[in-house]
mmCIF file of C-alpha atoms in Angstrom:
data_model
loop_
_atom_site.group_PDB
_atom_site.id
_atom_site.type_symbol
_atom_site.label_atom_id
_atom_site.label_comp_id
_atom_site.label_asym_id
_atom_site.label_seq_id
_atom_site.Cartn_x
_atom_site.Cartn_y
_atom_site.Cartn_z
ATOM 1 C CA MET A 1 33.254 -30.690 92.981
ATOM 2 C CA ARG A 2 32.430 -28.192 95.536
ATOM 3 C CA ILE A 3 29.284 -25.551 95.174
ATOM 4 C CA GLY A 4 30.606 -22.265 96.347
ATOM 5 C CA PHE A 5 29.047 -19.074 95.492
ATOM 6 C CA ARG A 6 31.229 -16.113 94.602
ATOM 7 C CA PHE A 7 29.462 -12.492 96.064
ATOM 8 C CA ARG A 8 31.016 -9.127 94.101
ATOM 9 C CA ALA A 9 30.348 -6.113 95.197
ATOM 10 C CA ILE A 10 29.836 -3.887 91.891
ATOM 11 C CA PRO A 11 27.344 -6.616 90.674
ATOM 12 C CA PHE A 12 25.348 -6.482 93.755
ATOM 13 C CA VAL A 13 25.416 -3.415 93.145
ATOM 14 C CA ALA A 14 24.288 -3.081 90.349
ATOM 15 C CA THR A 15 21.760 -5.660 90.300
ATOM 16 C CA VAL A 16 20.279 -4.067 93.495
ATOM 17 C CA LEU A 17 19.281 -0.831 91.089
ATOM 18 C CA LEU A 18 18.346 -2.960 88.277
ATOM 19 C CA VAL A 19 15.673 -4.989 90.597
ATOM 20 C CA ALA A 20 14.859 -1.214 92.541
ATOM 21 C CA LEU A 21 14.883 -0.046 89.020
ATOM 22 C CA GLY A 22 12.775 -2.222 87.648
ATOM 23 C CA ILE A 23 10.291 -2.978 90.196
ATOM 24 C CA ALA A 24 9.472 0.826 90.522
ATOM 25 C CA LEU A 25 8.294 1.500 87.042
ATOM 26 C CA GLY A 26 6.091 -2.088 86.939
ATOM 27 C CA ARG A 27 4.634 -0.419 89.595
ATOM 28 C CA TRP A 28 3.801 2.998 88.176
ATOM 29 C CA GLN A 29 2.865 1.209 84.897
ATOM 30 C CA ASP A 30 0.566 -0.819 87.292
ATOM 31 C CA GLY A 31 -0.443 2.352 88.502
ATOM 32 C CA ARG A 32 -1.170 4.273 84.695
ATOM 33 C CA ALA A 33 -3.318 0.973 84.090
ATOM 34 C CA ALA A 34 -5.793 1.264 86.979
ATOM 35 C CA GLU A 35 -5.866 5.079 86.131
ATOM 36 C CA LYS A 36 -6.912 4.028 82.779
ATOM 37 C CA ILE A 37 -9.109 0.919 84.181
ATOM 38 C CA GLY A 38 -10.712 3.325 86.070
ATOM 39 C CA LEU A 39 -11.155 6.229 83.410
ATOM 40 C CA GLN A 40 -12.722 3.538 80.947
ATOM 41 C CA GLN A 41 -15.094 3.162 84.024
ATOM 42 C CA THR A 42 -15.861 6.498 83.803
ATOM 43 C CA ILE A 43 -16.624 6.197 80.510
ATOM 44 C CA THR A 44 -18.813 3.830 80.700
ATOM 45 C CA ALA A 45 -20.646 5.212 83.504
ATOM 46 C CA ARG A 46 -20.983 9.100 81.197
ATOM 47 C CA ALA A 47 -22.124 7.020 78.426
ATOM 48 C CA GLY A 48 -24.724 6.460 79.845
ATOM 49 C CA ALA A 49 -26.089 9.897 81.577
ATOM 50 C CA ALA A 50 -28.377 12.204 79.869
ATOM 51 C CA PRO A 51 -26.406 14.927 78.586
ATOM 52 C CA LEU A 52 -25.249 17.450 80.057
ATOM 53 C CA VAL A 53 -26.670 21.664 79.719
ATOM 54 C CA LEU A 54 -23.826 23.658 79.133
ATOM 55 C CA GLY A 55 -24.457 27.300 80.404
ATOM 56 C CA ALA A 56 -23.347 30.092 81.251
ATOM 57 C CA ALA A 57 -21.105 29.363 84.553
ATOM 58 C CA ALA A 58 -17.790 28.006 83.140
ATOM 59 C CA LEU A 59 -16.973 24.053 83.917
ATOM 60 C CA THR A 60 -13.524 22.125 84.180
ATOM 61 C CA PRO A 61 -12.350 19.831 81.590
ATOM 62 C CA ALA A 62 -12.469 17.290 84.548
ATOM 63 C CA GLN A 63 -16.235 17.711 85.750
ATOM 64 C CA VAL A 64 -17.535 17.067 81.300
ATOM 65 C CA GLU A 65 -14.136 15.134 79.909
ATOM 66 C CA LEU A 66 -16.038 12.415 77.992
ATOM 67 C CA ARG A 67 -19.300 13.632 78.578
ATOM 68 C CA PRO A 68 -22.489 13.712 76.980
ATOM 69 C CA VAL A 69 -23.589 17.766 76.454
ATOM 70 C CA THR A 70 -25.649 19.490 74.734
ATOM 71 C CA VAL A 71 -25.413 23.508 74.360
ATOM 72 C CA THR A 72 -27.277 26.049 72.307
ATOM 73 C CA GLY A 73 -26.225 29.059 70.745
ATOM 74 C CA THR A 74 -24.756 30.792 67.519
ATOM 75 C CA PHE A 75 -21.813 30.148 65.879
ATOM 76 C CA VAL A 76 -18.997 32.940 65.120
ATOM 77 C CA ARG A 77 -19.004 32.269 61.955
ATOM 78 C CA ASP A 78 -15.746 34.995 61.201
ATOM 79 C CA TRP A 79 -13.991 32.720 63.261
ATOM 80 C CA PRO A 80 -13.589 29.066 61.500
ATOM 81 C CA LEU A 81 -9.940 27.210 62.982
ATOM 82 C CA PHE A 82 -8.459 23.952 60.580
ATOM 83 C CA LEU A 83 -6.782 21.104 62.479
ATOM 84 C CA ASN A 84 -4.494 19.304 60.836
ATOM 85 C CA ASN A 85 -3.449 16.284 59.896
ATOM 86 C CA ARG A 86 -6.213 14.942 61.048
ATOM 87 C CA PRO A 87 -6.223 11.632 58.472
ATOM 88 C CA GLN A 88 -9.516 10.136 58.146
ATOM 89 C CA GLU A 89 -9.905 6.353 56.461
ATOM 90 C CA GLY A 90 -6.587 6.777 54.824
ATOM 91 C CA LYS A 91 -7.504 10.799 53.596
ATOM 92 C CA ALA A 92 -6.394 13.401 54.459
ATOM 93 C CA GLY A 93 -7.991 16.634 56.235
ATOM 94 C CA PHE A 94 -8.775 18.792 58.643
ATOM 95 C CA TYR A 95 -11.237 19.094 61.855
ATOM 96 C CA LEU A 96 -12.759 21.771 62.208
ATOM 97 C CA LEU A 97 -13.107 23.369 65.058
ATOM 98 C CA MET A 98 -15.680 26.645 65.881
ATOM 99 C CA PRO A 99 -16.551 28.598 68.671
ATOM 100 C CA LEU A 100 -20.068 28.706 69.951
ATOM 101 C CA ARG A 101 -21.854 31.284 71.700
ATOM 102 C CA ILE A 102 -23.502 29.897 74.718
ATOM 103 C CA GLU A 103 -27.300 31.555 74.510
ATOM 104 C CA GLY A 104 -27.991 33.960 77.128
ATOM 105 C CA SER A 105 -24.417 34.766 77.703
ATOM 106 C CA ASP A 106 -20.672 35.697 76.693
ATOM 107 C CA MET A 107 -19.423 32.362 77.466
ATOM 108 C CA HIS A 108 -18.374 30.141 74.010
ATOM 109 C CA VAL A 109 -17.297 26.600 73.901
ATOM 110 C CA LEU A 110 -15.410 24.965 70.550
ATOM 111 C CA VAL A 111 -16.443 23.111 68.673
ATOM 112 C CA ALA A 112 -15.223 20.241 66.446
ATOM 113 C CA ARG A 113 -18.032 20.273 63.989
ATOM 114 C CA GLY A 114 -16.687 17.461 62.050
ATOM 115 C CA TRP A 115 -13.921 16.325 59.466
ATOM 116 C CA LEU A 116 -13.192 17.987 56.013
ATOM 117 C CA PRO A 117 -11.037 15.802 53.073
ATOM 118 C CA ARG A 118 -7.917 17.895 52.240
ATOM 119 C CA TYR A 119 -7.207 19.272 48.283
ATOM 120 C CA THR A 120 -4.347 17.531 46.826
ATOM 121 C CA GLY A 121 -1.572 18.814 46.676
ATOM 122 C CA GLN A 122 -3.040 22.174 47.424
ATOM 123 C CA TYR A 123 -2.223 22.753 51.084
ATOM 124 C CA ASP A 124 -3.964 26.595 51.443
ATOM 125 C CA ARG A 125 -6.622 25.828 50.061
ATOM 126 C CA LEU A 126 -9.729 25.267 52.694
ATOM 127 C CA PRO A 127 -12.310 22.790 52.195
ATOM 128 C CA GLU A 128 -15.717 24.583 51.030
ATOM 129 C CA PHE A 129 -18.289 24.334 54.233
ATOM 130 C CA ASP A 130 -21.867 25.110 55.297
ATOM 131 C CA THR A 131 -22.663 27.092 59.088
ATOM 132 C CA PRO A 132 -26.002 27.673 60.270
ATOM 133 C CA ALA A 133 -26.867 30.810 61.228
ATOM 134 C CA GLY A 134 -29.059 31.888 63.970
ATOM 135 C CA THR A 135 -30.324 29.654 67.280
ATOM 136 C CA VAL A 136 -28.662 25.864 67.004
ATOM 137 C CA THR A 137 -28.459 23.310 69.476
ATOM 138 C CA VAL A 138 -25.291 21.286 69.449
ATOM 139 C CA THR A 139 -25.120 17.860 71.358
ATOM 140 C CA GLY A 140 -21.809 15.607 71.494
ATOM 141 C CA LEU A 141 -19.047 14.366 73.710
ATOM 142 C CA ALA A 142 -16.918 17.057 76.061
ATOM 143 C CA ARG A 143 -12.954 16.329 75.594
ATOM 144 C CA ALA A 144 -10.665 18.048 77.309
ATOM 145 C CA GLY A 145 -8.149 17.840 73.509
ATOM 146 C CA MET A 146 -8.881 17.293 70.054
ATOM 147 C CA GLY A 147 -5.228 15.224 70.376
ATOM 148 C CA LYS A 148 -1.820 15.805 69.764
ATOM 149 C CA VAL A 149 0.475 16.023 66.308
ATOM 150 C CA MET A 150 3.765 16.531 65.701
ATOM 151 C CA GLN A 151 4.716 20.169 65.660
ATOM 152 C CA LEU A 152 7.726 21.596 62.714
ATOM 153 C CA GLY A 153 8.663 24.768 62.747
ATOM 154 C CA THR A 154 6.887 26.991 64.086
ATOM 155 C CA ALA A 155 3.333 26.809 65.032
ATOM 156 C CA ALA A 156 0.606 29.589 62.589
ATOM 157 C CA PRO A 157 -0.593 31.640 64.923
ATOM 158 C CA VAL A 158 -3.981 30.887 65.542
ATOM 159 C CA ALA A 159 -6.088 33.573 63.558
ATOM 160 C CA PRO A 160 -9.310 33.439 61.293
ATOM 161 C CA LYS A 161 -9.511 30.126 58.966
ATOM 162 C CA ALA A 162 -5.597 29.456 60.230
ATOM 163 C CA ILE A 163 -4.794 26.127 60.015
ATOM 164 C CA LEU A 164 -2.991 24.666 62.820
ATOM 165 C CA GLN A 165 -1.224 21.420 64.393
ATOM 166 C CA ASN A 166 -2.711 21.836 67.434
ATOM 167 C CA LEU A 167 -4.859 23.750 69.495
ATOM 168 C CA THR A 168 -6.262 24.090 73.370
ATOM 169 C CA PRO A 169 -8.737 26.408 74.261
ATOM 170 C CA ALA A 170 -6.722 28.795 76.523
ATOM 171 C CA GLU A 171 -4.881 29.285 73.310
ATOM 172 C CA PHE A 172 -8.243 30.393 71.122
ATOM 173 C CA ALA A 173 -9.346 32.418 74.294
ATOM 174 C CA GLN A 174 -6.117 34.329 74.000
ATOM 175 C CA ALA A 175 -5.771 35.149 70.517
ATOM 176 C CA SER A 176 -9.959 35.566 70.282
ATOM 177 C CA LYS A 177 -10.206 37.365 74.009
ATOM 178 C CA LEU A 178 -13.077 35.380 73.851
ATOM 179 C CA ALA A 179 -14.747 33.836 77.125
ATOM 180 C CA VAL A 180 -14.044 30.699 76.189
ATOM 181 C CA GLN A 181 -14.842 27.110 78.373
ATOM 182 C CA PRO A 182 -11.412 24.640 78.561
ATOM 183 C CA PHE A 183 -12.636 21.735 76.660
ATOM 184 C CA PHE A 184 -14.242 21.194 72.713
ATOM 185 C CA ILE A 185 -17.333 19.419 72.800
ATOM 186 C CA GLU A 186 -17.157 16.452 69.205
ATOM 187 C CA GLN A 187 -20.470 17.888 67.989
ATOM 188 C CA SER A 188 -22.494 14.361 67.222
ATOM 189 C CA GLY A 189 -25.227 13.541 64.736
ATOM 190 C CA PRO A 190 -25.154 12.696 60.702
ATOM 191 C CA ALA A 191 -24.595 16.466 59.434
ATOM 192 C CA PRO A 192 -27.002 18.583 57.169
ATOM 193 C CA ALA A 193 -27.583 17.107 53.339
ATOM 194 C CA GLY A 194 -25.075 18.170 51.310
ATOM 195 C CA ASP A 195 -22.349 18.595 53.506
ATOM 196 C CA LYS A 196 -19.153 17.207 53.377
ATOM 197 C CA LEU A 197 -18.632 17.190 57.324
ATOM 198 C CA VAL A 198 -18.096 14.196 58.960
ATOM 199 C CA ARG A 199 -19.046 12.078 62.203
ATOM 200 C CA ASN A 200 -16.717 10.137 62.268
ATOM 201 C CA TRP A 201 -14.827 10.463 65.552
ATOM 202 C CA PRO A 202 -12.312 7.538 67.160
ATOM 203 C CA ALA A 203 -12.477 6.875 70.139
ATOM 204 C CA PRO A 204 -11.184 7.390 72.995
ATOM 205 C CA SER A 205 -7.686 5.153 73.092
ATOM 206 C CA LEU A 206 -6.790 4.120 76.973
ATOM 207 C CA ASN A 207 -4.368 1.849 76.450
ATOM 208 C CA VAL A 208 -4.558 -0.015 79.177
ATOM 209 C CA GLU A 209 -3.086 -3.276 77.702
ATOM 210 C CA LYS A 210 -0.346 -1.364 76.905
ATOM 211 C CA HIS A 211 0.476 -0.023 80.329
ATOM 212 C CA GLN A 212 0.129 -4.059 81.654
ATOM 213 C CA GLY A 213 2.710 -4.910 79.098
ATOM 214 C CA TYR A 214 4.803 -2.074 80.302
ATOM 215 C CA ALA A 215 4.645 -3.143 83.988
ATOM 216 C CA PHE A 216 5.449 -6.482 83.320
ATOM 217 C CA GLN A 217 9.030 -5.742 81.123
ATOM 218 C CA TRP A 218 9.904 -3.905 83.739
ATOM 219 C CA TYR A 219 9.030 -7.048 86.076
ATOM 220 C CA ALA A 220 11.193 -9.043 84.608
ATOM 221 C CA LEU A 221 13.889 -6.895 83.595
ATOM 222 C CA ALA A 222 13.917 -7.752 87.781
ATOM 223 C CA VAL A 223 14.027 -10.672 87.668
ATOM 224 C CA MET A 224 16.495 -11.428 84.616
ATOM 225 C CA ALA A 225 18.917 -9.211 86.915
ATOM 226 C CA LEU A 226 18.392 -10.795 89.941
ATOM 227 C CA LEU A 227 18.754 -14.233 88.479
ATOM 228 C CA PHE A 228 21.776 -13.339 85.992
ATOM 229 C CA PHE A 229 24.133 -12.256 89.483
ATOM 230 C CA VAL A 230 22.938 -15.822 90.739
ATOM 231 C CA ILE A 231 24.075 -17.829 87.919
ATOM 232 C CA THR A 232 26.797 -16.412 87.633
ATOM 233 C CA GLY A 233 27.466 -16.233 90.754
ATOM 234 C CA PHE A 234 27.406 -19.193 91.023
ATOM 235 C CA GLN A 235 29.246 -20.480 88.121
ATOM 236 C CA ARG A 236 32.156 -18.265 89.155
ATOM 237 C CA GLY A 237 32.714 -19.889 92.146
ATOM 238 C CA THR A 238 32.527 -23.458 91.164
ATOM 239 C CA LYS A 239 34.993 -22.494 88.360
ATOM 240 C CA GLN A 240 36.615 -21.133 91.323
ATOM 241 C CA ASN A 241 36.899 -24.608 93.738
ATOM 242 C CA ASP A 242 37.836 -26.681 90.323
#
């Protein structure tokens, strides 16, 4: 029995396309994993740095992302906002956001003051909380965003005491007409005695392993496509020679 290989143009083209796609997407996922590893190194380096003192000068999210910060100012008490669908230990609740006017300026920064539980079965009932009066100093972690959840239907307008699914500093600035830094602060430290605020913020999820797993799958697809083309070609060649 002679072993022969039967070349077929259409399967060959399909194989080339699959191999090219698998390699390209695998390399892209490898690049994403490398970016996340670099970000993890940045987080580790910034975590040990002294807190950055925020002032009136506007900063970019890239300058402060995941960096400890501290700021002194006064909370704008009539602009609380509630980010919905933020569970904590299996319980439904909100993130409480409030703008802080930075001392000696007209610049503000949105502070995520903590998590508050939601009243069961009472969607529109807002949780109670206390707001310190006068000048306060807030420390925490700068975040470019507070995470996104699925938005069903039309988003509620950004207004005082609004219950929102998602919010960006730019959206808040447009609605409030206030000058706002383009990032948030996740406030750290214990809440005042008797306050229901919980400051157990989730760690940044980088999902490096996810990108590495996807890269392996795409490379595997490329290898399998090539092997399938070769094996089936030899099988058909053998049958033809028989």
